[in-house]
Short mmCIF file of C-alpha atoms in Angstrom, two decimals:
data_model
loop_
_atom_site.label_atom_id
_atom_site.label_comp_id
_atom_site.label_asym_id
_atom_site.label_seq_id
_atom_site.Cartn_x
_atom_site.Cartn_y
_atom_site.Cartn_z
CA UNK A 1 -20.55 22.21 49.09
CA UNK A 2 -21.96 19.10 47.44
CA UNK A 3 -22.95 19.51 43.77
CA UNK A 4 -24.91 16.26 43.34
CA UNK A 5 -28.33 17.50 44.58
CA UNK A 6 -27.99 20.78 42.66
CA UNK A 7 -27.16 18.91 39.45
CA UNK A 8 -30.16 16.65 39.89
CA UNK A 9 -32.45 19.65 40.50
CA UNK A 10 -31.24 21.33 37.29
CA UNK A 11 -31.93 18.15 35.33
CA UNK A 12 -35.46 18.06 36.70
CA UNK A 13 -35.97 21.71 35.75
CA UNK A 14 -35.05 20.93 32.13
CA UNK A 15 -37.37 17.91 31.85
CA UNK A 16 -40.42 20.06 30.95
CA UNK A 17 -38.48 21.42 27.96
CA UNK A 18 -37.76 17.91 26.72
CA UNK A 19 -41.27 16.64 27.46
CA UNK A 20 -42.88 19.53 25.60
CA UNK A 21 -41.10 18.56 22.38
CA UNK A 22 -43.15 15.38 22.11
CA UNK A 23 -41.91 12.76 19.66
CA UNK A 24 -40.23 15.36 17.51
CA UNK A 25 -36.93 13.58 17.11
CA UNK A 26 -35.93 10.03 16.42
CA UNK A 27 -39.50 8.81 16.01
CA UNK A 28 -39.87 8.69 12.23
CA UNK A 29 -38.08 5.42 11.61
CA UNK A 30 -36.63 2.57 13.65
CA UNK A 31 -33.09 1.16 13.29
CA UNK A 32 -34.54 -1.92 11.57
CA UNK A 33 -32.01 -4.47 10.37
CA UNK A 34 -29.14 -2.07 9.72
CA UNK A 35 -25.68 -3.58 10.00
CA UNK A 36 -23.91 -0.20 9.97
CA UNK A 37 -24.05 2.76 12.31
CA UNK A 38 -21.32 4.88 10.70
CA UNK A 39 -22.14 6.92 7.64
CA UNK A 40 -19.32 5.31 5.62
CA UNK A 41 -19.93 1.73 6.80
CA UNK A 42 -16.49 1.45 8.43
CA UNK A 43 -18.12 -0.70 11.14
CA UNK A 44 -19.62 -3.22 8.66
CA UNK A 45 -18.85 -6.80 9.73
CA UNK A 46 -21.41 -8.59 7.57
CA UNK A 47 -20.91 -11.42 5.10
CA UNK A 48 -21.62 -9.94 1.66
CA UNK A 49 -18.81 -11.11 -0.62
CA UNK A 50 -19.87 -9.67 -3.98
CA UNK A 51 -20.01 -6.07 -5.14
CA UNK A 52 -23.79 -6.27 -5.67
CA UNK A 53 -26.59 -7.43 -3.38
CA UNK A 54 -28.15 -10.90 -3.45
CA UNK A 55 -25.40 -12.51 -5.52
CA UNK A 56 -25.15 -9.73 -8.11
CA UNK A 57 -21.96 -7.95 -9.07
CA UNK A 58 -18.41 -9.27 -9.17
CA UNK A 59 -16.96 -11.69 -6.61
CA UNK A 60 -14.55 -10.26 -4.06
CA UNK A 61 -11.01 -11.54 -3.59
CA UNK A 62 -9.97 -13.03 -0.26
CA UNK A 63 -8.15 -10.56 1.98
CA UNK A 64 -5.38 -13.10 2.67
CA UNK A 65 -4.64 -13.21 -1.08
CA UNK A 66 -4.24 -9.46 -1.70
CA UNK A 67 -0.69 -8.90 -0.41
CA UNK A 68 0.19 -7.11 -3.65
CA UNK A 69 -2.25 -4.32 -2.69
CA UNK A 70 -2.27 -1.83 0.17
CA UNK A 71 -4.72 -3.81 2.34
CA UNK A 72 -4.68 -7.48 3.24
CA UNK A 73 -5.12 -9.66 6.31
CA UNK A 74 -1.34 -9.34 6.86
CA UNK A 75 -1.72 -5.55 7.22
CA UNK A 76 -4.46 -6.03 9.84
CA UNK A 77 -3.06 -8.60 12.32
CA UNK A 78 -5.25 -7.37 15.20
CA UNK A 79 -8.43 -7.50 13.12
CA UNK A 80 -9.19 -3.83 13.80
CA UNK A 81 -10.43 -3.34 10.24
CA UNK A 82 -12.24 -6.68 10.08
CA UNK A 83 -9.86 -8.22 7.52
CA UNK A 84 -8.97 -11.92 7.64
CA UNK A 85 -9.10 -15.20 5.68
CA UNK A 86 -12.40 -14.28 4.03
CA UNK A 87 -13.66 -12.21 1.10
CA UNK A 88 -16.35 -10.09 2.79
CA UNK A 89 -16.71 -6.40 1.92
CA UNK A 90 -14.93 -4.07 4.35
CA UNK A 91 -13.79 -0.44 4.62
CA UNK A 92 -10.26 -0.55 6.08
CA UNK A 93 -9.15 2.85 4.77
CA UNK A 94 -12.11 5.00 5.88
CA UNK A 95 -13.45 5.39 2.35
CA UNK A 96 -17.02 6.51 1.71
CA UNK A 97 -18.47 2.96 1.84
CA UNK A 98 -17.35 -0.71 2.09
CA UNK A 99 -15.46 -2.12 -0.86
CA UNK A 100 -13.34 -5.09 -1.89
CA UNK A 101 -10.60 -6.06 -4.31
CA UNK A 102 -11.74 -7.81 -7.51
CA UNK A 103 -9.92 -9.58 -10.34
CA UNK A 104 -8.28 -6.84 -12.39
CA UNK A 105 -10.09 -5.84 -15.57
CA UNK A 106 -8.66 -4.77 -18.92
CA UNK A 107 -9.25 -1.16 -17.88
CA UNK A 108 -6.99 -1.65 -14.85
CA UNK A 109 -9.82 -1.62 -12.28
CA UNK A 110 -8.87 -3.80 -9.32
CA UNK A 111 -11.38 -2.77 -6.64
CA UNK A 112 -15.07 -1.94 -6.44
CA UNK A 113 -17.51 -0.46 -3.95
CA UNK A 114 -20.04 -2.88 -2.48
CA UNK A 115 -23.74 -2.09 -2.71
CA UNK A 116 -24.98 -3.44 0.66
CA UNK A 117 -28.70 -2.73 1.29
CA UNK A 118 -28.37 -3.43 5.04
CA UNK A 119 -25.37 -1.12 5.48
CA UNK A 120 -27.00 2.29 5.74
CA UNK A 121 -26.93 4.04 9.09
CA UNK A 122 -30.31 4.48 10.78
CA UNK A 123 -31.64 7.91 9.92
CA UNK A 124 -30.51 7.60 6.29
CA UNK A 125 -33.65 7.14 4.20
CA UNK A 126 -32.08 6.40 0.84
CA UNK A 127 -31.01 7.80 -2.51
CA UNK A 128 -33.78 9.64 -4.38
CA UNK A 129 -34.18 11.06 -7.89
CA UNK A 130 -34.17 14.87 -8.06
CA UNK A 131 -35.34 16.05 -11.46
CA UNK A 132 -35.62 19.66 -10.25
CA UNK A 133 -39.20 20.16 -11.53
CA UNK A 134 -40.53 19.96 -8.91
CA UNK A 135 -37.59 19.44 -6.51
CA UNK A 136 -37.56 16.21 -4.52
CA UNK A 137 -37.53 18.23 -1.27
CA UNK A 138 -39.71 21.32 -1.40
CA UNK A 139 -38.16 23.38 1.44
CA UNK A 140 -35.27 25.88 1.45
CA UNK A 141 -31.90 24.99 -0.04
CA UNK A 142 -28.31 26.22 -0.15
CA UNK A 143 -24.80 25.37 -1.32
CA UNK A 144 -21.49 25.22 0.52
CA UNK A 145 -17.91 24.37 -0.30
CA UNK A 146 -17.67 23.03 3.27
CA UNK A 147 -20.70 20.76 2.99
CA UNK A 148 -20.87 17.65 5.15
CA UNK A 149 -23.90 15.55 6.04
CA UNK A 150 -24.16 17.22 9.46
CA UNK A 151 -23.80 20.75 8.02
CA UNK A 152 -26.93 20.07 5.95
CA UNK A 153 -28.75 18.41 8.85
CA UNK A 154 -28.02 21.39 11.10
CA UNK A 155 -29.21 23.84 8.43
CA UNK A 156 -32.55 22.04 8.01
CA UNK A 157 -33.02 21.61 11.78
CA UNK A 158 -32.67 25.36 12.22
CA UNK A 159 -35.27 25.87 9.47
CA UNK A 160 -37.72 23.57 11.28
CA UNK A 161 -37.86 20.74 8.73
CA UNK A 162 -37.88 16.96 9.31
CA UNK A 163 -35.68 15.89 6.40
CA UNK A 164 -32.39 17.02 4.88
CA UNK A 165 -31.03 16.02 1.49
CA UNK A 166 -27.48 16.34 0.13
CA UNK A 167 -26.77 16.46 -3.61
CA UNK A 168 -23.77 16.68 -5.95
CA UNK A 169 -21.30 17.07 -3.07
CA UNK A 170 -22.11 20.70 -2.29
CA UNK A 171 -25.93 21.26 -2.29
CA UNK A 172 -28.37 20.93 0.63
CA UNK A 173 -32.17 20.74 0.46
CA UNK A 174 -34.81 20.61 3.23
CA UNK A 175 -38.22 18.98 3.21
CA UNK A 176 -40.88 17.11 5.14
CA UNK A 177 -42.23 13.56 5.19
CA UNK A 178 -44.94 14.49 2.68
CA UNK A 179 -42.19 14.97 0.08
CA UNK A 180 -41.28 11.28 0.40
CA UNK A 181 -44.77 10.24 -0.70
CA UNK A 182 -44.04 11.47 -4.22
CA UNK A 183 -40.31 10.70 -4.12
CA UNK A 184 -38.71 8.18 -6.47
CA UNK A 185 -35.99 5.90 -5.11
CA UNK A 186 -32.78 5.56 -7.12
CA UNK A 187 -30.13 2.81 -6.87
CA UNK A 188 -27.98 3.32 -3.79
CA UNK A 189 -24.85 3.46 -5.96
CA UNK A 190 -26.18 6.59 -7.74
CA UNK A 191 -25.41 8.64 -4.60
CA UNK A 192 -21.67 8.36 -5.09
CA UNK A 193 -20.20 11.86 -4.85
CA UNK A 194 -17.93 12.95 -2.01
CA UNK A 195 -18.96 15.78 0.27
CA UNK A 196 -16.85 18.87 -0.42
CA UNK A 197 -16.30 19.23 3.34
CA UNK A 198 -15.42 15.64 4.29
CA UNK A 199 -13.48 13.02 2.29
CA UNK A 200 -15.16 10.11 4.10
CA UNK A 201 -18.79 11.05 3.45
CA UNK A 202 -21.06 10.85 0.43
CA UNK A 203 -23.32 13.79 -0.42
CA UNK A 204 -25.75 12.45 -3.00
CA UNK A 205 -24.98 12.42 -6.72
CA UNK A 206 -25.69 14.27 -9.95
CA UNK A 207 -29.47 14.67 -9.88
CA UNK A 208 -29.61 12.37 -6.84
CA UNK A 209 -30.47 13.27 -3.23
CA UNK A 210 -29.21 11.37 -0.21
CA UNK A 211 -31.96 12.02 2.34
CA UNK A 212 -31.57 11.92 6.15
CA UNK A 213 -33.74 12.57 9.19
CA UNK A 214 -32.62 15.77 10.88
CA UNK A 215 -32.69 14.01 14.29
CA UNK A 216 -29.33 12.40 13.43
CA UNK A 217 -26.65 14.18 15.46
CA UNK A 218 -29.08 16.53 17.21
CA UNK A 219 -28.14 17.85 20.66
CA UNK A 220 -31.49 17.14 22.27
CA UNK A 221 -34.59 15.06 21.68
CA UNK A 222 -37.53 13.20 23.13
CA UNK A 223 -37.80 9.60 21.92
CA UNK A 224 -41.15 7.85 22.47
CA UNK A 225 -40.98 5.15 19.78
CA UNK A 226 -40.66 1.47 20.87
CA UNK A 227 -37.08 1.45 19.55
CA UNK A 228 -34.59 3.84 18.03
CA UNK A 229 -31.04 5.15 17.79
CA UNK A 230 -29.38 8.02 19.64
CA UNK A 231 -26.26 9.56 18.11
CA UNK A 232 -23.73 11.86 19.74
CA UNK A 233 -24.04 15.56 18.82
CA UNK A 234 -22.86 16.50 15.31
CA UNK A 235 -22.76 12.85 14.17
CA UNK A 236 -21.61 11.66 11.63
CA UNK A 237 -19.04 14.46 12.06
CA UNK A 238 -16.94 14.45 15.22
CA UNK A 239 -18.53 16.12 18.23
CA UNK A 240 -17.11 19.52 19.08
CA UNK A 241 -15.81 21.12 22.28
CA UNK A 242 -18.02 22.39 25.11
CA UNK A 243 -21.05 20.35 24.05
CA UNK A 244 -23.82 19.94 26.64
CA UNK A 245 -26.66 17.77 25.31
CA UNK A 246 -29.64 15.83 26.69
CA UNK A 247 -32.00 13.19 25.31
CA UNK A 248 -35.08 11.73 26.98
CA UNK A 249 -36.01 8.11 26.16
CA UNK A 250 -39.57 7.03 26.97
CA UNK A 251 -40.37 3.90 24.93
CA UNK A 252 -43.43 1.87 25.94
CA UNK A 253 -42.63 -0.61 28.73
CA UNK A 254 -41.36 -0.88 32.27
CA UNK A 255 -37.64 -1.10 31.42
CA UNK A 256 -35.14 -0.28 28.67
CA UNK A 257 -32.35 -2.14 26.93
CA UNK A 258 -29.44 -0.21 25.44
CA UNK A 259 -26.70 -1.48 23.14
CA UNK A 260 -23.72 0.72 22.27
CA UNK A 261 -22.84 0.22 18.60
CA UNK A 262 -20.06 2.82 18.61
CA UNK A 263 -18.25 4.52 21.46
CA UNK A 264 -15.22 6.77 21.02
CA UNK A 265 -14.72 9.68 23.41
CA UNK A 266 -11.56 11.79 23.42
CA UNK A 267 -10.64 11.69 27.13
CA UNK A 268 -12.06 11.14 30.66
CA UNK A 269 -13.44 14.69 30.72
CA UNK A 270 -15.90 13.87 27.92
CA UNK A 271 -18.68 12.07 29.76
CA UNK A 272 -22.00 10.36 29.00
CA UNK A 273 -24.39 9.91 31.95
CA UNK A 274 -27.51 7.74 32.21
CA UNK A 275 -30.05 8.88 34.81
CA UNK A 276 -33.50 7.83 35.95
CA UNK A 277 -35.65 10.60 34.48
CA UNK A 278 -38.17 10.37 37.33
CA UNK A 279 -35.74 10.79 40.24
CA UNK A 280 -32.52 12.11 38.67
CA UNK A 281 -30.58 9.14 40.13
CA UNK A 282 -27.31 8.37 38.38
CA UNK A 283 -27.41 4.84 36.95
CA UNK A 284 -24.29 4.67 34.79
CA UNK A 285 -21.54 6.98 33.55
CA UNK A 286 -19.05 6.39 30.73
CA UNK A 287 -16.15 8.47 29.42
CA UNK A 288 -12.98 8.26 27.37
CA UNK A 289 -11.36 5.84 29.82
CA UNK A 290 -14.46 3.87 30.92
CA UNK A 291 -16.30 2.25 28.04
CA UNK A 292 -19.81 0.77 28.20
CA UNK A 293 -20.25 -3.03 28.30
CA UNK A 294 -20.02 -4.84 24.94
CA UNK A 295 -23.44 -6.47 25.30
CA UNK A 296 -26.95 -5.20 26.07
CA UNK A 297 -27.39 -2.97 29.11
CA UNK A 298 -30.70 -3.51 30.95
CA UNK A 299 -32.10 -0.59 32.94
CA UNK A 300 -35.15 -1.02 35.20
CA UNK A 301 -36.57 2.44 34.53
CA UNK A 302 -39.45 3.49 32.32
CA UNK A 303 -37.87 6.82 31.31
CA UNK A 304 -34.15 7.47 30.86
CA UNK A 305 -32.33 10.79 30.65
CA UNK A 306 -29.03 10.80 28.71
CA UNK A 307 -26.65 13.74 29.16
CA UNK A 308 -23.38 14.27 27.32
CA UNK A 309 -20.73 16.87 28.05
CA UNK A 310 -17.42 17.49 26.31
CA UNK A 311 -14.59 19.68 27.54
CA UNK A 312 -12.95 22.59 25.76
CA UNK A 313 -10.68 20.24 23.78
CA UNK A 314 -13.21 17.52 22.95
CA UNK A 315 -13.07 16.11 19.41
CA UNK A 316 -13.87 12.46 18.65
CA UNK A 317 -16.28 10.30 16.62
CA UNK A 318 -18.69 10.00 19.56
CA UNK A 319 -21.25 7.26 20.08
CA UNK A 320 -24.26 5.51 18.61
CA UNK A 321 -26.59 3.48 20.79
CA UNK A 322 -29.77 1.57 20.05
CA UNK A 323 -32.59 1.23 22.56
CA UNK A 324 -35.89 -0.55 22.90
CA UNK A 325 -38.51 -0.83 25.60
CA UNK A 326 -39.11 -3.99 27.64
CA UNK A 327 -42.53 -4.78 29.04
CA UNK A 328 -41.16 -6.43 32.16
CA UNK A 329 -37.42 -6.76 32.78
CA UNK A 330 -38.00 -9.27 35.59
CA UNK A 331 -39.60 -11.74 33.16
CA UNK A 332 -36.91 -11.24 30.53
CA UNK A 333 -33.62 -12.69 31.83
CA UNK A 334 -30.53 -10.88 30.66
CA UNK A 335 -28.31 -12.82 28.24
CA UNK A 336 -24.77 -13.71 29.12
CA UNK A 337 -22.45 -10.70 28.95
CA UNK A 338 -25.18 -8.14 29.57
CA UNK A 339 -25.28 -5.71 32.47
CA UNK A 340 -28.23 -4.72 34.65
CA UNK A 341 -29.01 -1.88 36.99
CA UNK A 342 -29.39 -0.63 39.66
CA UNK A 343 -25.66 -0.27 40.31
CA UNK A 344 -23.44 1.60 42.73
CA UNK A 345 -22.90 5.29 41.87
CA UNK A 346 -19.65 6.19 40.11
CA UNK A 347 -17.05 8.68 41.30
CA UNK A 348 -18.72 8.98 44.71
CA UNK A 349 -21.80 10.63 43.19
CA UNK A 350 -24.99 10.61 45.24
CA UNK A 351 -27.36 7.79 44.42
CA UNK A 352 -30.21 10.29 44.14
CA UNK A 353 -30.06 13.84 42.89
CA UNK A 354 -33.76 14.62 43.22
CA UNK A 355 -35.35 17.06 45.68
CA UNK A 356 -36.59 15.71 49.01
CA UNK A 357 -40.05 14.11 48.85
CA UNK A 358 -42.67 16.64 49.80
CA UNK A 359 -40.62 19.70 48.80
CA UNK A 360 -42.92 22.66 48.04
CA UNK A 361 -43.93 22.48 44.38
CA UNK A 362 -44.66 26.20 44.25
CA UNK A 363 -41.05 27.07 45.06
CA UNK A 364 -39.78 24.84 42.28
CA UNK A 365 -42.29 26.29 39.81
CA UNK A 366 -41.13 29.80 40.63
CA UNK A 367 -37.58 28.85 39.65
CA UNK A 368 -38.49 27.17 36.36
CA UNK A 369 -39.46 30.22 34.30
CA UNK A 370 -36.37 32.42 34.84
CA UNK A 371 -34.06 29.44 34.33
CA UNK A 372 -35.76 28.37 31.09
CA UNK A 373 -35.83 31.96 29.79
CA UNK A 374 -32.12 32.51 30.47
CA UNK A 375 -31.11 29.22 28.85
CA UNK A 376 -33.31 29.89 25.81
CA UNK A 377 -31.68 33.30 25.22
CA UNK A 378 -28.20 31.79 25.57
CA UNK A 379 -28.98 28.98 23.12
CA UNK A 380 -30.38 31.48 20.60
CA UNK A 381 -27.21 33.57 20.75
CA UNK A 382 -25.02 30.49 20.30
CA UNK A 383 -27.04 29.38 17.26
CA UNK A 384 -26.74 32.83 15.66
CA UNK A 385 -22.96 32.91 16.23
CA UNK A 386 -22.58 29.41 14.76
CA UNK A 387 -24.58 30.40 11.68
CA UNK A 388 -22.49 33.52 11.12
CA UNK A 389 -19.26 31.54 11.41
CA UNK A 390 -20.59 28.96 8.93
CA UNK A 391 -21.54 31.61 6.39
CA UNK A 392 -18.18 33.39 6.64
CA UNK A 393 -15.99 30.29 6.23
CA UNK A 394 -15.48 29.53 2.56
CA UNK A 395 -13.02 27.27 0.85
CA UNK A 396 -12.96 24.45 -1.66
CA UNK A 397 -11.96 20.92 -0.66
CA UNK A 398 -11.59 18.27 -3.35
CA UNK A 399 -10.76 14.71 -2.44
CA UNK A 400 -9.10 11.91 -4.42
CA UNK A 401 -10.58 8.45 -4.63
CA UNK A 402 -8.72 5.18 -4.22
CA UNK A 403 -5.82 4.79 -6.64
CA UNK A 404 -3.51 7.47 -8.14
CA UNK A 405 -3.77 10.94 -6.58
CA UNK A 406 -6.36 13.11 -8.23
CA UNK A 407 -5.80 16.64 -9.43
CA UNK A 408 -7.34 19.53 -7.51
CA UNK A 409 -8.34 23.11 -8.23
CA UNK A 410 -5.77 25.49 -9.61
CA UNK A 411 -5.56 29.26 -9.62
CA UNK A 412 -3.05 31.46 -11.30
CA UNK A 413 -2.74 34.43 -13.64
CA UNK A 414 -5.40 34.20 -16.31
CA UNK A 415 -6.77 30.84 -15.03
CA UNK A 416 -10.27 30.13 -13.77
CA UNK A 417 -11.40 27.52 -11.23
CA UNK A 418 -11.35 23.88 -12.25
CA UNK A 419 -12.96 21.01 -10.39
CA UNK A 420 -12.20 17.32 -10.96
CA UNK A 421 -13.87 14.40 -9.21
CA UNK A 422 -12.09 11.04 -9.08
CA UNK A 423 -15.06 8.77 -8.42
CA UNK A 424 -16.56 5.96 -10.51
CA UNK A 425 -19.19 8.51 -11.68
CA UNK A 426 -17.02 11.59 -11.48
CA UNK A 427 -17.62 15.01 -12.96
CA UNK A 428 -15.41 17.76 -14.36
CA UNK A 429 -15.42 21.48 -15.02
CA UNK A 430 -12.34 21.95 -17.23
CA UNK A 431 -9.96 24.91 -17.25
CA UNK A 432 -10.10 27.44 -20.08
CA UNK A 433 -9.90 25.90 -23.60
CA UNK A 434 -6.43 24.97 -24.67
CA UNK A 435 -5.26 23.67 -21.28
CA UNK A 436 -3.81 20.21 -22.19
CA UNK A 437 -4.14 18.99 -18.60
CA UNK A 438 -7.88 19.70 -18.51
CA UNK A 439 -8.52 18.38 -22.04
CA UNK A 440 -6.93 15.07 -21.08
CA UNK A 441 -9.19 14.76 -18.05
CA UNK A 442 -12.45 15.83 -19.67
CA UNK A 443 -12.65 12.76 -21.90
CA UNK A 444 -12.86 10.41 -18.92
CA UNK A 445 -15.63 12.17 -17.01
CA UNK A 446 -19.39 12.48 -17.37
CA UNK A 447 -20.69 16.09 -17.58
CA UNK A 448 -22.94 17.55 -14.91
CA UNK A 449 -26.65 18.03 -15.51
CA UNK A 450 -27.79 21.52 -16.50
CA UNK A 451 -29.31 22.23 -13.09
CA UNK A 452 -26.16 21.13 -11.25
CA UNK A 453 -23.94 23.21 -13.54
CA UNK A 454 -26.04 26.30 -12.82
CA UNK A 455 -25.88 25.75 -9.05
CA UNK A 456 -22.15 25.11 -9.12
CA UNK A 457 -21.44 28.20 -11.23
CA UNK A 458 -23.37 30.30 -8.71
CA UNK A 459 -21.41 28.73 -5.87
CA UNK A 460 -17.98 29.30 -7.47
CA UNK A 461 -18.80 32.88 -8.44
CA UNK A 462 -19.32 33.67 -4.74
CA UNK A 463 -15.84 32.43 -3.72
#
């Protein structure tokens, strides 16, 4: 029995669900001039060569003159990390943001993070001051020793809010766009604390909120803006197993242009399909062994349905693609290296998966309600199970910065929890008085604000 027509019919049945959501996801802000699509800027290939923007900060050393350090152009012969005979900021070690080596100071500092205004992934709205009275984001909040950016985004999505903010490495706040009207931007470098749940992500700072749109990494959405970005589910975390997600793109115009900024799928069984939303016809399909073209991909459709499925073992970074609508693809010749559709179906799939023209609409309508009801119940159960698992998993993950290994938490007879942060603006909660190890560390760290101390004490007492 052929599965192509059945698959196309199911996609058409789900379209009303996507259409009814309106422009609820991905429509707040456009990708703009961002040069980075990963949360830690590992994909930055720009030309900033000082640690501060617009000529500020310290000059970077050339990567072909840093052989005495761990990273140099000699350690990256294939150029995978973007190193070479230049002194541009890069992130070769998967740190929380791009950095570079600098001339060593008297304090022994030989590298610095780069503050790059154009290197913030679309969906990240910036670093904001949170004085706590009133809070920068007025919705519900929570703390977690497993906090990542996506954990907070998922929490606020489930609560029905547009924005999610991460603070101090372990705290999550939810809010709406109206909160931004009274928000106060802080320097980007103030949001410098590592997420407790991921060593390669930043989760705000002390009294500083890193704010994101909750559409980042969502599993479904309806994009109607002229341009935007679609991320794989759970981004910037890796996508998980058995994911089945759909996004509908309907920008103004008669055609679309897609550009894949990132694409990393685990194996051929993890698959991204591009279909004509009107007919269900398969236009393109990509997986772990078949990557999308490096340049723009032109599609002569006015509405595009993206579907992504991962198998039971799927774990990888995923994808990020930008899109924008074209008024008339025929009058806009494709540049060299771009690809256009229509194209031959892949894997022997039928060119069209839609019902026959003239099929009785009443019969299709009768099948929509029970299908939608069953899927809605299943999704609700899955969300409840995921929330229970999240609440029951507790641990404490502390991550060292670049340089000598940092100390972590210790537990033993008569000892309480201790937390040390090895960042340029680190924090410390020392062990009981008299511990020489803690007393030596405390002098080199800045204390937490009163509000952050209170939140962290509440968090640790629940462990």
